[in-house]
């Protein structure tokens, strides 16, 4: 799905996006969605990975099913309520447009950066209390 260099670029985008926020971003990539639609699958993964257990409810999952050409973003209540549905819709549209041009890593990196900006605005980094609550590693499904 992604070679090691591409994975490293995505992980770096996550780390950079999280530098100024207490928010958490994860990426899950698999070949096919196990559910009919990407949002249902993203929701399932989000809760299975306990991404809703962040202190401020500010976790965000970027989900991509490569072979099915499906994607979704699932955000926990804390950040979802702050930025509204239009923000998430726009991020999905941006990633979709990039993917159509086969700019997969670039598309994910741009969206991760935008999510990071939103998280920074609403959940700024506190060097005293902040910890990396969720791994930055890409979750790879089947």
PDB file of C-alpha atoms in Angstrom:
ATOM      1  CA  UNK A   1       0.000   0.000   0.000  1.00  0.00           C
ATOM      2  CA  UNK A   2       2.686   2.479   1.046  1.00  0.00           C
ATOM      3  CA  UNK A   3       6.392   1.800   0.920  1.00  0.00           C
ATOM      4  CA  UNK A   4       8.612   2.551   3.932  1.00  0.00           C
ATOM      5  CA  UNK A   5       9.577   6.002   2.662  1.00  0.00           C
ATOM      6  CA  UNK A   6       5.930   6.961   2.106  1.00  0.00           C
ATOM      7  CA  UNK A   7       4.986   5.646   5.534  1.00  0.00           C
ATOM      8  CA  UNK A   8       7.783   7.697   7.063  1.00  0.00           C
ATOM      9  CA  UNK A   9       6.470  10.826   5.304  1.00  0.00           C
ATOM     10  CA  UNK A  10       2.965  10.250   6.681  1.00  0.00           C
ATOM     11  CA  UNK A  11       4.288   9.602  10.196  1.00  0.00           C
ATOM     12  CA  UNK A  12       6.365  12.783   9.979  1.00  0.00           C
ATOM     13  CA  UNK A  13       3.234  14.707   8.946  1.00  0.00           C
ATOM     14  CA  UNK A  14       1.433  13.348  12.019  1.00  0.00           C
ATOM     15  CA  UNK A  15       4.310  14.243  14.346  1.00  0.00           C
ATOM     16  CA  UNK A  16       4.563  17.732  12.889  1.00  0.00           C
ATOM     17  CA  UNK A  17       0.780  18.283  13.138  1.00  0.00           C
ATOM     18  CA  UNK A  18       0.808  17.230  16.788  1.00  0.00           C
ATOM     19  CA  UNK A  19       3.715  19.496  17.824  1.00  0.00           C
ATOM     20  CA  UNK A  20       1.513  22.386  18.937  1.00  0.00           C
ATOM     21  CA  UNK A  21      -1.570  20.528  20.138  1.00  0.00           C
ATOM     22  CA  UNK A  22      -2.725  18.055  22.740  1.00  0.00           C
ATOM     23  CA  UNK A  23      -4.850  16.484  19.994  1.00  0.00           C
ATOM     24  CA  UNK A  24      -4.075  13.083  18.537  1.00  0.00           C
ATOM     25  CA  UNK A  25      -4.106  11.979  14.895  1.00  0.00           C
ATOM     26  CA  UNK A  26      -3.924   8.392  13.699  1.00  0.00           C
ATOM     27  CA  UNK A  27      -3.979   6.891  10.214  1.00  0.00           C
ATOM     28  CA  UNK A  28      -5.417   3.489   9.364  1.00  0.00           C
ATOM     29  CA  UNK A  29      -4.794   2.039   5.898  1.00  0.00           C
ATOM     30  CA  UNK A  30      -6.130  -1.241   4.561  1.00  0.00           C
ATOM     31  CA  UNK A  31      -6.741  -2.703   1.151  1.00  0.00           C
ATOM     32  CA  UNK A  32     -10.507  -3.167   1.473  1.00  0.00           C
ATOM     33  CA  UNK A  33     -13.109  -1.880   3.848  1.00  0.00           C
ATOM     34  CA  UNK A  34     -14.756  -4.634   5.817  1.00  0.00           C
ATOM     35  CA  UNK A  35     -17.968  -2.609   5.959  1.00  0.00           C
ATOM     36  CA  UNK A  36     -20.007  -1.131   3.144  1.00  0.00           C
ATOM     37  CA  UNK A  37     -18.896   2.422   3.671  1.00  0.00           C
ATOM     38  CA  UNK A  38     -15.682   3.983   4.866  1.00  0.00           C
ATOM     39  CA  UNK A  39     -17.217   6.056   7.679  1.00  0.00           C
ATOM     40  CA  UNK A  40     -18.776   2.977   9.293  1.00  0.00           C
ATOM     41  CA  UNK A  41     -15.421   1.211   9.146  1.00  0.00           C
ATOM     42  CA  UNK A  42     -13.560   4.267  10.447  1.00  0.00           C
ATOM     43  CA  UNK A  43     -15.979   4.522  13.368  1.00  0.00           C
ATOM     44  CA  UNK A  44     -15.452   0.849  14.189  1.00  0.00           C
ATOM     45  CA  UNK A  45     -11.655   1.221  14.148  1.00  0.00           C
ATOM     46  CA  UNK A  46     -11.781   4.454  16.161  1.00  0.00           C
ATOM     47  CA  UNK A  47     -13.593   2.798  19.048  1.00  0.00           C
ATOM     48  CA  UNK A  48     -11.781  -0.536  18.761  1.00  0.00           C
ATOM     49  CA  UNK A  49      -8.459   1.315  19.116  1.00  0.00           C
ATOM     50  CA  UNK A  50      -9.918   3.268  22.079  1.00  0.00           C
ATOM     51  CA  UNK A  51      -9.196   6.569  20.397  1.00  0.00           C
ATOM     52  CA  UNK A  52     -12.118   8.013  22.356  1.00  0.00           C
ATOM     53  CA  UNK A  53     -10.105   7.592  25.564  1.00  0.00           C
ATOM     54  CA  UNK A  54      -8.002  10.721  25.059  1.00  0.00           C
ATOM     55  CA  UNK A  55      -8.218  13.125  27.967  1.00  0.00           C
ATOM     56  CA  UNK A  56      -9.841  15.918  25.955  1.00  0.00           C
ATOM     57  CA  UNK A  57     -11.750  13.739  23.468  1.00  0.00           C
ATOM     58  CA  UNK A  58      -9.680  15.187  20.643  1.00  0.00           C
ATOM     59  CA  UNK A  59      -8.563  12.150  18.672  1.00  0.00           C
ATOM     60  CA  UNK A  60      -8.926  12.039  14.891  1.00  0.00           C
ATOM     61  CA  UNK A  61      -8.707   8.993  12.619  1.00  0.00           C
ATOM     62  CA  UNK A  62      -7.878   9.275   8.919  1.00  0.00           C
ATOM     63  CA  UNK A  63      -9.060   6.059   7.259  1.00  0.00           C
ATOM     64  CA  UNK A  64      -8.176   4.842   3.751  1.00  0.00           C
ATOM     65  CA  UNK A  65      -9.235   1.614   1.999  1.00  0.00           C
ATOM     66  CA  UNK A  66      -6.831   1.616  -0.948  1.00  0.00           C
ATOM     67  CA  UNK A  67      -8.296  -0.999  -3.306  1.00  0.00           C
ATOM     68  CA  UNK A  68     -11.859   0.116  -2.631  1.00  0.00           C
ATOM     69  CA  UNK A  69     -10.834   3.744  -3.166  1.00  0.00           C
ATOM     70  CA  UNK A  70     -12.729   4.802  -0.066  1.00  0.00           C
ATOM     71  CA  UNK A  71     -11.735   7.167   2.704  1.00  0.00           C
ATOM     72  CA  UNK A  72     -13.172   8.805   5.784  1.00  0.00           C
ATOM     73  CA  UNK A  73     -12.201  10.957   8.713  1.00  0.00           C
ATOM     74  CA  UNK A  74     -13.661  10.223  12.136  1.00  0.00           C
ATOM     75  CA  UNK A  75     -13.181  12.771  14.903  1.00  0.00           C
ATOM     76  CA  UNK A  76     -13.993  12.469  18.579  1.00  0.00           C
ATOM     77  CA  UNK A  77     -16.688  14.701  20.030  1.00  0.00           C
ATOM     78  CA  UNK A  78     -14.306  17.263  21.552  1.00  0.00           C
ATOM     79  CA  UNK A  79     -12.817  18.379  18.234  1.00  0.00           C
ATOM     80  CA  UNK A  80     -15.790  17.510  16.011  1.00  0.00           C
ATOM     81  CA  UNK A  81     -18.011  19.964  17.887  1.00  0.00           C
ATOM     82  CA  UNK A  82     -15.407  22.739  17.763  1.00  0.00           C
ATOM     83  CA  UNK A  83     -14.837  22.813  13.993  1.00  0.00           C
ATOM     84  CA  UNK A  84     -18.177  21.595  12.646  1.00  0.00           C
ATOM     85  CA  UNK A  85     -19.216  19.252   9.900  1.00  0.00           C
ATOM     86  CA  UNK A  86     -18.156  21.533   7.027  1.00  0.00           C
ATOM     87  CA  UNK A  87     -14.496  21.374   8.101  1.00  0.00           C
ATOM     88  CA  UNK A  88     -14.522  17.564   7.991  1.00  0.00           C
ATOM     89  CA  UNK A  89     -16.363  17.529   4.666  1.00  0.00           C
ATOM     90  CA  UNK A  90     -13.738  19.882   3.186  1.00  0.00           C
ATOM     91  CA  UNK A  91     -10.882  17.673   4.393  1.00  0.00           C
ATOM     92  CA  UNK A  92     -12.425  14.589   2.804  1.00  0.00           C
ATOM     93  CA  UNK A  93     -12.927  16.537  -0.432  1.00  0.00           C
ATOM     94  CA  UNK A  94      -9.290  17.700  -0.396  1.00  0.00           C
ATOM     95  CA  UNK A  95      -7.998  14.195   0.140  1.00  0.00           C
ATOM     96  CA  UNK A  96     -10.322  12.841  -2.561  1.00  0.00           C
ATOM     97  CA  UNK A  97      -9.074  15.444  -5.054  1.00  0.00           C
ATOM     98  CA  UNK A  98      -5.439  14.623  -4.268  1.00  0.00           C
ATOM     99  CA  UNK A  99      -6.104  10.888  -4.548  1.00  0.00           C
ATOM    100  CA  UNK A 100      -7.704  11.345  -7.982  1.00  0.00           C
ATOM    101  CA  UNK A 101      -4.368  12.801  -9.096  1.00  0.00           C
ATOM    102  CA  UNK A 102      -2.610   9.807  -7.452  1.00  0.00           C
ATOM    103  CA  UNK A 103      -1.021  12.130  -4.880  1.00  0.00           C
ATOM    104  CA  UNK A 104      -1.743   9.800  -1.982  1.00  0.00           C
ATOM    105  CA  UNK A 105       0.980  10.776   0.462  1.00  0.00           C
ATOM    106  CA  UNK A 106       0.661  14.463  -0.412  1.00  0.00           C
ATOM    107  CA  UNK A 107      -3.125  14.305  -0.001  1.00  0.00           C
ATOM    108  CA  UNK A 108      -2.870  12.667   3.391  1.00  0.00           C
ATOM    109  CA  UNK A 109      -0.102  15.039   4.508  1.00  0.00           C
ATOM    110  CA  UNK A 110      -2.086  18.148   3.537  1.00  0.00           C
ATOM    111  CA  UNK A 111      -5.166  16.934   5.379  1.00  0.00           C
ATOM    112  CA  UNK A 112      -3.161  15.866   8.426  1.00  0.00           C
ATOM    113  CA  UNK A 113      -1.620  19.371   8.521  1.00  0.00           C
ATOM    114  CA  UNK A 114      -5.060  21.004   8.340  1.00  0.00           C
ATOM    115  CA  UNK A 115      -6.379  18.759  11.109  1.00  0.00           C
ATOM    116  CA  UNK A 116      -3.301  19.685  13.145  1.00  0.00           C
ATOM    117  CA  UNK A 117      -4.051  23.405  12.692  1.00  0.00           C
ATOM    118  CA  UNK A 118      -7.633  22.908  13.868  1.00  0.00           C
ATOM    119  CA  UNK A 119      -6.481  20.882  16.858  1.00  0.00           C
ATOM    120  CA  UNK A 120      -3.868  23.522  17.724  1.00  0.00           C
ATOM    121  CA  UNK A 121      -6.478  26.268  17.629  1.00  0.00           C
ATOM    122  CA  UNK A 122      -8.854  24.461  19.980  1.00  0.00           C
ATOM    123  CA  UNK A 123      -6.487  22.215  21.956  1.00  0.00           C
ATOM    124  CA  UNK A 124      -3.124  23.974  22.260  1.00  0.00           C
ATOM    125  CA  UNK A 125      -0.074  22.111  23.456  1.00  0.00           C
ATOM    126  CA  UNK A 126       0.732  22.366  27.172  1.00  0.00           C
ATOM    127  CA  UNK A 127       4.315  21.272  27.803  1.00  0.00           C
ATOM    128  CA  UNK A 128       3.531  20.543  31.456  1.00  0.00           C
ATOM    129  CA  UNK A 129       0.532  18.256  31.001  1.00  0.00           C
ATOM    130  CA  UNK A 130       0.686  17.003  27.424  1.00  0.00           C
ATOM    131  CA  UNK A 131       1.697  13.475  26.508  1.00  0.00           C
ATOM    132  CA  UNK A 132       1.474  11.555  23.267  1.00  0.00           C
ATOM    133  CA  UNK A 133      -1.619   9.536  24.170  1.00  0.00           C
ATOM    134  CA  UNK A 134      -1.817   7.614  20.883  1.00  0.00           C
ATOM    135  CA  UNK A 135       0.912   6.160  18.708  1.00  0.00           C
ATOM    136  CA  UNK A 136       1.889   8.074  15.589  1.00  0.00           C
ATOM    137  CA  UNK A 137       2.544   4.819  13.709  1.00  0.00           C
ATOM    138  CA  UNK A 138       0.276   3.978  10.792  1.00  0.00           C
ATOM    139  CA  UNK A 139      -2.163   1.195  11.524  1.00  0.00           C
ATOM    140  CA  UNK A 140      -2.135  -1.285   8.641  1.00  0.00           C
ATOM    141  CA  UNK A 141      -5.129  -3.540   8.100  1.00  0.00           C
ATOM    142  CA  UNK A 142      -5.683  -6.301   5.555  1.00  0.00           C
TER     143      UNK A 142
END
